[in-house]
Amino acid sequence: MTQQAVLPGSTLGVLGGGQLGRMFALEAIRMGYTVWVLDADPMSPAGCIAHRHLQAPFDDQTALDEMARACDVVTTEFENIPAETLRYLAANTRVAPQASALEVAQDRRREKRAFAQAGVPTVVWAEIATDTDVANAWREVAGAGILKTATLGYDGKGQVRCDSEQALADAVEHLGGVPCVFERMVPLAAEVSVVVARNAAGDAVCLPVGENVHRNGILHTTRVPARVTASIEEAARATALRIAVALDYCGVMAVEFFVTDSGELLANEIAPRPHNSGHYSQLGCAVNQFECQVRAISGLPLLPVTLRQPTAMLNLLGDVWADGEPDWCALQAIEGCELHLYGKQAARAGRKMGHLNLSAATDAALDLALEQACSVLGLHHD
Ligand code: ADP
Ligand code: MG
């Protein structure tokens, strides 16, 4: 039986109060919804702008009961919401995505097994749960690789590059003996990602493929169109959709891919929420990833999402505050440059404080705008 749509005027809940929740809330409020946010941080970026901010931990039953009573559907903006929280809420209200999808995204081992089950290729990898797994993992991966904690890693944290069995053993110890995956290091021609929106009825749309450049393990820029072949682009979209179907996903999710030097497309990881690499859609597409999330979880129609013109996203990390406030006037003087700030107080190095979206009629003009923005921010542009 198809569920009834949750129409504007209803209340949407968000688990997590970060910038993704804030941008979701801004879209939902524009569309006439009331938004509740659950996050213990009184200063959380989404909590600050929500109609109601429940300041409690994710396992606080009183807060969850209140949320279930008030909200017609509850979604997530943070990957590590306890699956139990979603199961608890799901007994009394609609929840999207569902607990099982989060459980897959929260553990690199489950994620890779889910990819394999869906027939989606990944890098060669091995699980390391105990000291004795090290030799096996080194043999299976057969070469230099990256050790990653199975859970709780993000922005390159919890990762160590290893080029010998001894280095691998040391790194396992350094990470505290927690369950890990060891992945073969692949030569990257490019990294791309795809945001998918899918509703409970199984209708799904993909956003245009983004090309991602990371610096120090953190996303630096996303560019669309991605500079990859049409067949890679098509395969990335088809694969992302296949994974969403395999997980019976409801909501917005992103799939990150590696494109290897030999032209292979390998799935890296999924994010069970909107993604930093989808922010370009706020300027580049008529319907952005946050509106897609509202539509997908509410059961409103999902429309094809196309790119209006070449667009890029440049992250504003705390580092650009090192010498004081960036020159906002100079940034806003760049034509086609849209500023997003998340309302965070402390500009720590590596902390995502905001982003710029830049749009131009041609790739060359986009490059010029990016170069200008980087020069104002004191970043080098490549
Ligand atoms: P995170 O959860 O921190 O985003 P990722 O697995 O996406 O972790 O790794 C972060 C970045 O490190 C990737 O976007 C990529 O640039 C690089 N990387 C990770 N794994 C590999 C690999 N197996 N081969 C080559 N580069 C990798
Ligand atoms: Mg990643």
Tab-separated table of C-alpha atoms and ligand atoms in Angstrom:
chain	number	residue	atom	x	y	z
A	1	MET	CA	0.000	0.000	0.000
A	2	THR	CA	1.429	3.399	-0.868
A	3	GLN	CA	1.782	5.777	2.036
A	4	GLN	CA	-0.028	9.105	2.001
A	5	ALA	CA	2.155	12.119	1.288
A	6	VAL	CA	3.230	14.239	4.243
A	7	LEU	CA	2.126	17.623	2.918
A	8	PRO	CA	3.456	21.144	3.581
A	9	GLY	CA	2.100	22.305	6.919
A	10	SER	CA	3.168	19.010	8.517
A	11	THR	CA	6.151	18.623	10.849
A	12	LEU	CA	9.469	17.092	9.809
A	13	GLY	CA	12.046	15.931	12.352
A	14	VAL	CA	15.826	15.814	11.884
A	15	LEU	CA	18.198	13.701	13.937
A	16	GLY	CA	21.385	15.719	14.126
A	17	GLY	CA	21.910	19.446	14.199
A	18	GLY	CA	24.857	19.950	11.815
A	19	GLN	CA	25.032	21.977	8.620
A	20	LEU	CA	23.269	19.299	6.571
A	21	GLY	CA	20.307	19.495	8.935
A	22	ARG	CA	20.407	23.275	8.779
A	23	MET	CA	20.235	23.340	4.976
A	24	PHE	CA	17.494	20.678	5.003
A	25	ALA	CA	15.542	22.778	7.518
A	26	LEU	CA	15.922	25.932	5.413
A	27	GLU	CA	14.418	24.128	2.401
A	28	ALA	CA	11.666	22.469	4.413
A	29	ILE	CA	10.691	25.764	6.057
A	30	ARG	CA	10.624	27.476	2.643
A	31	MET	CA	8.220	24.758	1.521
A	32	GLY	CA	5.885	25.384	4.460
A	33	TYR	CA	6.907	22.620	6.846
A	34	THR	CA	7.566	22.930	10.568
A	35	VAL	CA	10.971	21.526	11.510
A	36	TRP	CA	12.141	19.926	14.732
A	37	VAL	CA	15.778	19.108	15.407
A	38	LEU	CA	17.242	16.723	17.974
A	39	ASP	CA	20.828	17.523	18.976
A	40	ALA	CA	22.392	17.881	22.411
A	41	ASP	CA	24.488	20.883	21.336
A	42	PRO	CA	22.618	24.104	22.232
A	43	MET	CA	24.541	25.948	19.492
A	44	SER	CA	24.037	23.363	16.735
A	45	PRO	CA	23.720	24.934	13.239
A	46	ALA	CA	20.318	23.316	12.563
A	47	GLY	CA	18.972	23.639	16.106
A	48	CYS	CA	19.495	27.414	15.941
A	49	ILE	CA	17.079	27.831	13.032
A	50	ALA	CA	14.526	25.072	13.750
A	51	HIS	CA	11.018	25.736	15.051
A	52	ARG	CA	11.871	23.452	17.950
A	53	HIS	CA	15.285	22.304	19.101
A	54	LEU	CA	15.245	19.321	21.451
A	55	GLN	CA	18.568	19.540	23.276
A	56	ALA	CA	19.077	15.933	24.291
A	57	PRO	CA	21.242	12.939	23.381
A	58	PHE	CA	20.071	10.639	20.575
A	59	ASP	CA	19.100	7.937	23.089
A	60	ASP	CA	16.961	10.171	25.314
A	61	GLN	CA	13.602	8.365	25.383
A	62	THR	CA	11.614	11.368	26.598
A	63	ALA	CA	12.935	13.498	23.730
A	64	LEU	CA	12.353	10.685	21.223
A	65	ASP	CA	8.775	10.208	22.474
A	66	GLU	CA	8.149	13.923	22.082
A	67	MET	CA	9.664	13.876	18.602
A	68	ALA	CA	7.588	10.877	17.504
A	69	ARG	CA	4.412	12.588	18.735
A	70	ALA	CA	5.147	15.879	16.978
A	71	CYS	CA	6.775	14.763	13.731
A	72	ASP	CA	4.994	13.182	10.769
A	73	VAL	CA	8.307	11.879	9.480
A	74	VAL	CA	11.818	11.894	10.935
A	75	THR	CA	15.032	11.907	8.901
A	76	THR	CA	18.782	11.986	9.568
A	77	GLU	CA	21.584	14.368	8.742
A	78	PHE	CA	24.329	12.505	10.599
A	79	GLU	CA	25.687	9.083	9.756
A	80	ASN	CA	26.262	7.861	13.291
A	81	ILE	CA	22.779	8.198	14.729
A	82	PRO	CA	22.345	4.957	16.728
A	83	ALA	CA	20.253	2.509	14.696
A	84	GLU	CA	18.342	1.837	17.937
A	85	THR	CA	17.137	5.451	17.923
A	86	LEU	CA	15.589	4.960	14.494
A	87	ARG	CA	14.017	1.635	15.484
A	88	TYR	CA	12.541	3.213	18.596
A	89	LEU	CA	11.081	6.134	16.643
A	90	ALA	CA	9.815	3.871	13.857
A	91	ALA	CA	7.432	2.203	16.287
A	92	ASN	CA	5.494	5.473	16.502
A	93	THR	CA	6.153	7.557	13.421
A	94	ARG	CA	7.566	7.369	9.905
A	95	VAL	CA	11.343	7.268	9.695
A	96	ALA	CA	13.489	7.696	6.545
A	97	PRO	CA	16.063	6.326	6.028
A	98	GLN	CA	15.380	3.163	8.003
A	99	ALA	CA	17.686	1.770	10.700
A	100	SER	CA	19.040	-1.052	8.519
A	101	ALA	CA	20.372	1.373	5.885
A	102	LEU	CA	22.202	3.349	8.562
A	103	GLU	CA	23.725	0.179	9.943
A	104	VAL	CA	25.212	-0.578	6.533
A	105	ALA	CA	26.632	2.923	6.118
A	106	GLN	CA	28.079	2.960	9.648
A	107	ASP	CA	30.426	0.026	9.115
A	108	ARG	CA	32.829	-0.205	6.165
A	109	ARG	CA	32.663	-4.028	6.284
A	110	ARG	CA	28.874	-4.127	5.920
A	111	GLU	CA	29.056	-1.429	3.292
A	112	LYS	CA	31.500	-3.371	1.135
A	113	ARG	CA	29.524	-6.592	1.574
A	114	ALA	CA	26.352	-4.775	0.538
A	115	PHE	CA	28.156	-3.491	-2.567
A	116	ALA	CA	29.331	-7.011	-3.400
A	117	GLN	CA	25.816	-8.388	-2.936
A	118	ALA	CA	24.478	-5.761	-5.308
A	119	GLY	CA	27.164	-6.747	-7.842
A	120	VAL	CA	29.030	-3.456	-7.410
A	121	PRO	CA	32.860	-3.611	-7.613
A	122	THR	CA	35.061	-2.148	-4.854
A	123	VAL	CA	38.795	-1.980	-4.149
A	124	VAL	CA	40.371	-5.255	-3.010
A	125	TRP	CA	40.028	-5.304	0.777
A	126	ALA	CA	40.333	-7.507	3.837
A	127	GLU	CA	38.890	-7.340	7.305
A	128	ILE	CA	41.189	-7.030	10.333
A	129	ALA	CA	39.493	-7.938	13.605
A	130	THR	CA	42.385	-9.528	15.513
A	131	ASP	CA	46.222	-9.432	15.401
A	132	THR	CA	46.287	-12.708	13.513
A	133	ASP	CA	44.356	-11.166	10.615
A	134	VAL	CA	47.248	-8.849	9.744
A	135	ALA	CA	49.302	-11.390	7.800
A	136	ASN	CA	46.226	-12.614	5.913
A	137	ALA	CA	45.131	-9.088	5.090
A	138	TRP	CA	48.585	-8.161	3.832
A	139	ARG	CA	48.627	-11.277	1.620
A	140	GLU	CA	45.095	-10.782	0.284
A	141	VAL	CA	45.512	-7.127	-0.550
A	142	ALA	CA	48.940	-7.890	-1.980
A	143	GLY	CA	50.521	-4.480	-1.829
A	144	ALA	CA	50.458	-1.029	-0.290
A	145	GLY	CA	47.121	0.007	1.095
A	146	ILE	CA	45.109	2.082	3.522
A	147	LEU	CA	44.017	0.833	6.908
A	148	LYS	CA	40.679	2.336	7.958
A	149	THR	CA	38.691	1.887	11.141
A	150	ALA	CA	35.519	-0.010	10.267
A	151	THR	CA	33.369	2.543	12.079
A	152	LEU	CA	33.366	6.244	12.996
A	153	GLY	CA	35.874	7.459	10.367
A	154	TYR	CA	35.217	10.643	8.396
A	155	ASP	CA	37.192	13.320	6.520
A	156	GLY	CA	40.187	10.968	6.344
A	157	LYS	CA	40.241	10.428	10.125
A	158	GLY	CA	41.002	6.904	11.373
A	159	GLN	CA	43.096	6.098	8.272
A	160	VAL	CA	46.734	5.067	7.958
A	161	ARG	CA	48.638	4.348	4.736
A	162	CYS	CA	50.783	1.193	5.022
A	163	ASP	CA	53.471	-0.049	2.646
A	164	SER	CA	54.700	-3.137	4.510
A	165	GLU	CA	53.286	-5.898	6.687
A	166	GLN	CA	55.145	-4.431	9.672
A	167	ALA	CA	53.725	-0.955	8.983
A	168	LEU	CA	50.263	-2.543	8.852
A	169	ALA	CA	50.775	-4.322	12.176
A	170	ASP	CA	52.006	-1.061	13.758
A	171	ALA	CA	49.067	0.873	12.341
A	172	VAL	CA	46.548	-1.663	13.686
A	173	GLU	CA	48.103	-1.204	17.111
A	174	HIS	CA	48.176	2.578	16.703
A	175	LEU	CA	44.421	2.567	15.964
A	176	GLY	CA	43.884	0.726	19.220
A	177	GLY	CA	43.110	-2.743	17.862
A	178	VAL	CA	39.558	-1.748	16.816
A	179	PRO	CA	37.993	-3.616	13.856
A	180	CYS	CA	39.428	-2.291	10.596
A	181	VAL	CA	39.465	-2.809	6.875
A	182	PHE	CA	42.682	-2.835	4.881
A	183	GLU	CA	42.161	-1.598	1.328
A	184	ARG	CA	44.466	-1.759	-1.632
A	185	MET	CA	45.640	1.715	-2.611
A	186	VAL	CA	44.333	2.377	-6.112
A	187	PRO	CA	45.788	4.925	-8.541
A	188	LEU	CA	43.036	7.507	-8.918
A	189	ALA	CA	42.239	9.215	-12.203
A	190	ALA	CA	39.317	10.959	-10.492
A	191	GLU	CA	36.832	10.714	-7.653
A	192	VAL	CA	33.143	11.162	-8.377
A	193	SER	CA	29.960	10.963	-6.368
A	194	VAL	CA	26.250	10.686	-6.994
A	195	VAL	CA	23.390	11.832	-4.784
A	196	VAL	CA	20.250	9.708	-5.084
A	197	ALA	CA	16.778	10.558	-3.804
A	198	ARG	CA	14.321	7.698	-3.434
A	199	ASN	CA	10.869	7.622	-1.858
A	200	ALA	CA	8.926	4.890	-0.098
A	201	ALA	CA	7.116	3.986	-3.324
A	202	GLY	CA	10.473	3.244	-4.991
A	203	ASP	CA	10.554	6.273	-7.316
A	204	ALA	CA	14.126	7.508	-7.548
A	205	VAL	CA	16.156	10.259	-9.163
A	206	CYS	CA	19.895	10.915	-9.376
A	207	LEU	CA	21.595	14.264	-9.246
A	208	PRO	CA	24.254	15.019	-11.866
A	209	VAL	CA	27.596	13.330	-11.162
A	210	GLY	CA	30.045	15.504	-9.204
A	211	GLU	CA	33.826	15.360	-9.548
A	212	ASN	CA	35.521	15.657	-6.180
A	213	VAL	CA	38.961	16.874	-5.210
A	214	HIS	CA	40.121	16.099	-1.673
A	215	ARG	CA	42.919	17.788	0.217
A	216	ASN	CA	44.263	16.169	3.385
A	217	GLY	CA	41.393	13.654	3.229
A	218	ILE	CA	38.749	16.430	3.298
A	219	LEU	CA	36.604	17.424	0.335
A	220	HIS	CA	38.033	20.587	-1.204
A	221	THR	CA	35.962	21.142	-4.344
A	222	THR	CA	33.186	19.480	-6.325
A	223	ARG	CA	32.788	20.272	-10.005
A	224	VAL	CA	29.884	19.524	-12.291
A	225	PRO	CA	29.874	18.363	-15.015
A	226	ALA	CA	32.513	15.878	-13.870
A	227	ARG	CA	35.461	15.599	-16.244
A	228	VAL	CA	34.964	11.872	-16.874
A	229	THR	CA	33.693	9.926	-19.902
A	230	ALA	CA	29.972	9.699	-20.599
A	231	SER	CA	30.125	5.957	-19.910
A	232	ILE	CA	31.685	6.458	-16.459
A	233	GLU	CA	29.055	9.061	-15.712
A	234	GLU	CA	26.235	6.773	-16.783
A	235	ALA	CA	27.717	3.838	-14.856
A	236	ALA	CA	28.052	5.956	-11.696
A	237	ARG	CA	24.409	6.985	-11.852
A	238	ALA	CA	23.177	3.477	-12.604
A	239	THR	CA	25.321	2.008	-9.819
A	240	ALA	CA	24.177	4.565	-7.255
A	241	LEU	CA	20.564	3.758	-8.120
A	242	ARG	CA	21.273	0.032	-7.901
A	243	ILE	CA	22.684	0.466	-4.387
A	244	ALA	CA	19.684	2.560	-3.299
A	245	VAL	CA	17.353	-0.166	-4.556
A	246	ALA	CA	19.412	-2.918	-2.900
A	247	LEU	CA	19.127	-1.107	0.448
A	248	ASP	CA	15.452	-0.286	-0.224
A	249	TYR	CA	16.567	3.196	0.708
A	250	CYS	CA	14.107	5.981	1.475
A	251	GLY	CA	15.482	9.535	1.603
A	252	VAL	CA	18.640	11.030	0.169
A	253	MET	CA	21.939	9.174	0.063
A	254	ALA	CA	25.260	9.664	-1.689
A	255	VAL	CA	27.658	7.142	-3.189
A	256	GLU	CA	31.365	8.002	-3.480
A	257	PHE	CA	33.328	6.338	-6.270
A	258	PHE	CA	36.944	5.963	-7.318
A	259	VAL	CA	37.741	6.140	-11.030
A	260	THR	CA	41.038	4.301	-11.473
A	261	ASP	CA	43.813	5.033	-13.944
A	262	SER	CA	42.640	2.042	-15.965
A	263	GLY	CA	39.094	3.432	-16.182
A	264	GLU	CA	37.437	1.180	-13.609
A	265	LEU	CA	34.610	2.566	-11.491
A	266	LEU	CA	34.804	1.320	-7.881
A	267	ALA	CA	32.294	2.169	-5.162
A	268	ASN	CA	34.049	3.596	-2.089
A	269	GLU	CA	31.385	4.410	0.474
A	270	ILE	CA	27.841	5.631	0.985
A	271	ALA	CA	26.485	8.450	3.108
A	272	PRO	CA	22.924	7.948	4.406
A	273	ARG	CA	22.070	11.649	4.118
A	274	PRO	CA	22.732	14.622	1.844
A	275	HIS	CA	26.424	14.985	1.029
A	276	ASN	CA	28.973	17.766	0.912
A	277	SER	CA	29.557	16.902	-2.751
A	278	GLY	CA	25.867	17.607	-3.503
A	279	HIS	CA	25.904	21.210	-2.248
A	280	TYR	CA	26.560	22.478	-5.790
A	281	SER	CA	22.910	21.615	-6.535
A	282	GLN	CA	21.808	24.617	-4.457
A	283	LEU	CA	23.010	26.860	-7.276
A	284	GLY	CA	23.446	24.490	-10.210
A	285	CYS	CA	20.042	22.745	-10.244
A	286	ALA	CA	16.429	23.867	-10.047
A	287	VAL	CA	15.836	21.310	-7.269
A	288	ASN	CA	18.684	20.897	-4.786
A	289	GLN	CA	19.617	17.844	-2.704
A	290	PHE	CA	17.869	19.191	0.417
A	291	GLU	CA	14.588	19.778	-1.399
A	292	CYS	CA	15.049	16.266	-2.815
A	293	GLN	CA	15.325	15.011	0.770
A	294	VAL	CA	12.105	16.810	1.749
A	295	ARG	CA	10.330	15.381	-1.289
A	296	ALA	CA	11.700	11.854	-0.844
A	297	ILE	CA	10.824	11.484	2.835
A	298	SER	CA	7.436	13.199	2.449
A	299	GLY	CA	6.347	11.247	-0.597
A	300	LEU	CA	6.033	14.382	-2.757
A	301	PRO	CA	6.783	13.859	-6.467
A	302	LEU	CA	10.474	13.490	-7.386
A	303	LEU	CA	11.443	15.343	-10.551
A	304	PRO	CA	14.457	14.746	-12.803
A	305	VAL	CA	17.328	16.937	-11.603
A	306	THR	CA	19.455	18.511	-14.325
A	307	LEU	CA	22.383	20.909	-14.308
A	308	ARG	CA	21.669	24.471	-15.441
A	309	GLN	CA	25.284	25.430	-16.170
A	310	PRO	CA	28.794	24.470	-15.060
A	311	THR	CA	28.918	24.734	-11.264
A	312	ALA	CA	31.477	24.164	-8.543
A	313	MET	CA	31.460	24.008	-4.756
A	314	LEU	CA	34.426	25.176	-2.698
A	315	ASN	CA	34.497	24.270	0.989
A	316	LEU	CA	35.298	26.974	3.527
A	317	LEU	CA	37.273	25.215	6.257
A	318	GLY	CA	38.259	26.901	9.500
A	319	ASP	CA	41.770	27.255	8.038
A	320	VAL	CA	40.718	30.233	5.934
A	321	TRP	CA	40.002	32.134	9.160
A	322	ALA	CA	43.656	31.752	10.241
A	323	ASP	CA	44.375	35.450	9.612
A	324	GLY	CA	40.929	36.695	10.651
A	325	GLU	CA	37.606	36.878	8.784
A	326	PRO	CA	37.796	36.176	5.056
A	327	ASP	CA	37.148	39.167	2.793
A	328	TRP	CA	33.413	38.618	2.302
A	329	CYS	CA	33.008	41.745	0.176
A	330	ALA	CA	35.644	40.560	-2.284
A	331	LEU	CA	33.993	37.110	-2.458
A	332	GLN	CA	30.556	38.560	-3.006
A	333	ALA	CA	31.952	40.710	-5.800
A	334	ILE	CA	32.586	37.538	-7.832
A	335	GLU	CA	29.752	37.064	-10.292
A	336	GLY	CA	27.919	33.753	-9.901
A	337	CYS	CA	29.318	33.156	-6.406
A	338	GLU	CA	26.850	32.158	-3.691
A	339	LEU	CA	27.898	32.128	-0.025
A	340	HIS	CA	26.682	29.572	2.534
A	341	LEU	CA	27.792	29.842	6.171
A	342	TYR	CA	26.673	27.389	8.829
A	343	GLY	CA	26.631	29.714	11.845
A	344	LYS	CA	29.465	27.919	13.671
A	345	GLN	CA	31.361	29.988	16.219
A	346	ALA	CA	34.852	28.478	16.466
A	347	ALA	CA	36.802	28.348	13.186
A	348	ARG	CA	39.092	25.401	13.924
A	349	ALA	CA	41.462	24.049	11.258
A	350	GLY	CA	39.714	21.401	9.133
A	351	ARG	CA	36.255	22.327	10.479
A	352	LYS	CA	33.599	22.844	7.811
A	353	MET	CA	32.394	26.423	8.393
A	354	GLY	CA	30.600	27.012	5.104
A	355	HIS	CA	30.975	26.718	1.346
A	356	LEU	CA	30.822	28.715	-1.836
A	357	ASN	CA	28.861	27.653	-4.881
A	358	LEU	CA	30.062	29.130	-8.153
A	359	SER	CA	28.282	28.952	-11.479
A	360	ALA	CA	29.291	30.190	-14.939
A	361	ALA	CA	28.243	29.851	-18.563
A	362	THR	CA	31.374	27.900	-19.568
A	363	ASP	CA	33.957	25.654	-17.899
A	364	ALA	CA	36.614	28.265	-18.598
A	365	ALA	CA	34.581	31.025	-16.932
A	366	LEU	CA	33.952	28.704	-13.976
A	367	ASP	CA	37.690	28.110	-13.652
A	368	LEU	CA	38.258	31.840	-13.596
A	369	ALA	CA	35.653	32.344	-10.855
A	370	LEU	CA	37.189	29.511	-8.814
A	371	GLU	CA	40.617	31.053	-9.254
A	372	GLN	CA	39.316	34.417	-8.050
A	373	ALA	CA	37.647	32.858	-4.999
A	374	CYS	CA	40.780	30.889	-4.120
A	375	SER	CA	42.918	33.969	-4.446
A	376	VAL	CA	40.652	35.960	-2.076
A	377	LEU	CA	40.806	33.080	0.420
A	378	GLY	CA	44.565	32.565	0.077
A	379	LEU	CA	44.082	28.998	-1.272
A	380	HIS	CA	45.997	27.630	-4.203
A	381	HIS	CA	43.872	26.612	-7.194
A	382	ASP	CA	44.762	23.644	-9.389
B	1	ADP	P1	36.143	9.184	4.675
B	1	ADP	O1	35.063	8.444	5.391
B	1	ADP	O2	37.113	9.840	5.587
B	1	ADP	O3	35.608	10.078	3.590
B	1	ADP	P2	37.200	7.605	2.470
B	1	ADP	O4	37.234	6.119	2.436
B	1	ADP	O5	36.254	8.264	1.556
B	1	ADP	O6	36.978	8.026	3.980
B	1	ADP	O7	38.676	8.151	2.179
B	1	ADP	C1	38.978	9.526	2.090
B	1	ADP	C2	39.805	9.821	0.834
B	1	ADP	O8	41.050	9.094	0.874
B	1	ADP	C3	39.147	9.335	-0.446
B	1	ADP	O9	38.203	10.269	-0.922
B	1	ADP	C4	40.362	9.175	-1.354
B	1	ADP	O10	40.822	10.430	-1.824
B	1	ADP	C5	41.405	8.612	-0.424
B	1	ADP	N1	41.334	7.126	-0.432
B	1	ADP	C6	40.651	6.359	0.432
B	1	ADP	N2	40.773	5.039	0.160
B	1	ADP	C7	41.565	4.957	-0.933
B	1	ADP	C8	42.073	3.845	-1.701
B	1	ADP	N3	41.784	2.581	-1.398
B	1	ADP	N4	42.886	4.142	-2.764
B	1	ADP	C9	43.183	5.427	-3.071
B	1	ADP	N5	42.735	6.512	-2.378
B	1	ADP	C10	41.936	6.291	-1.319
B	2	MG	MG	34.722	9.594	1.804
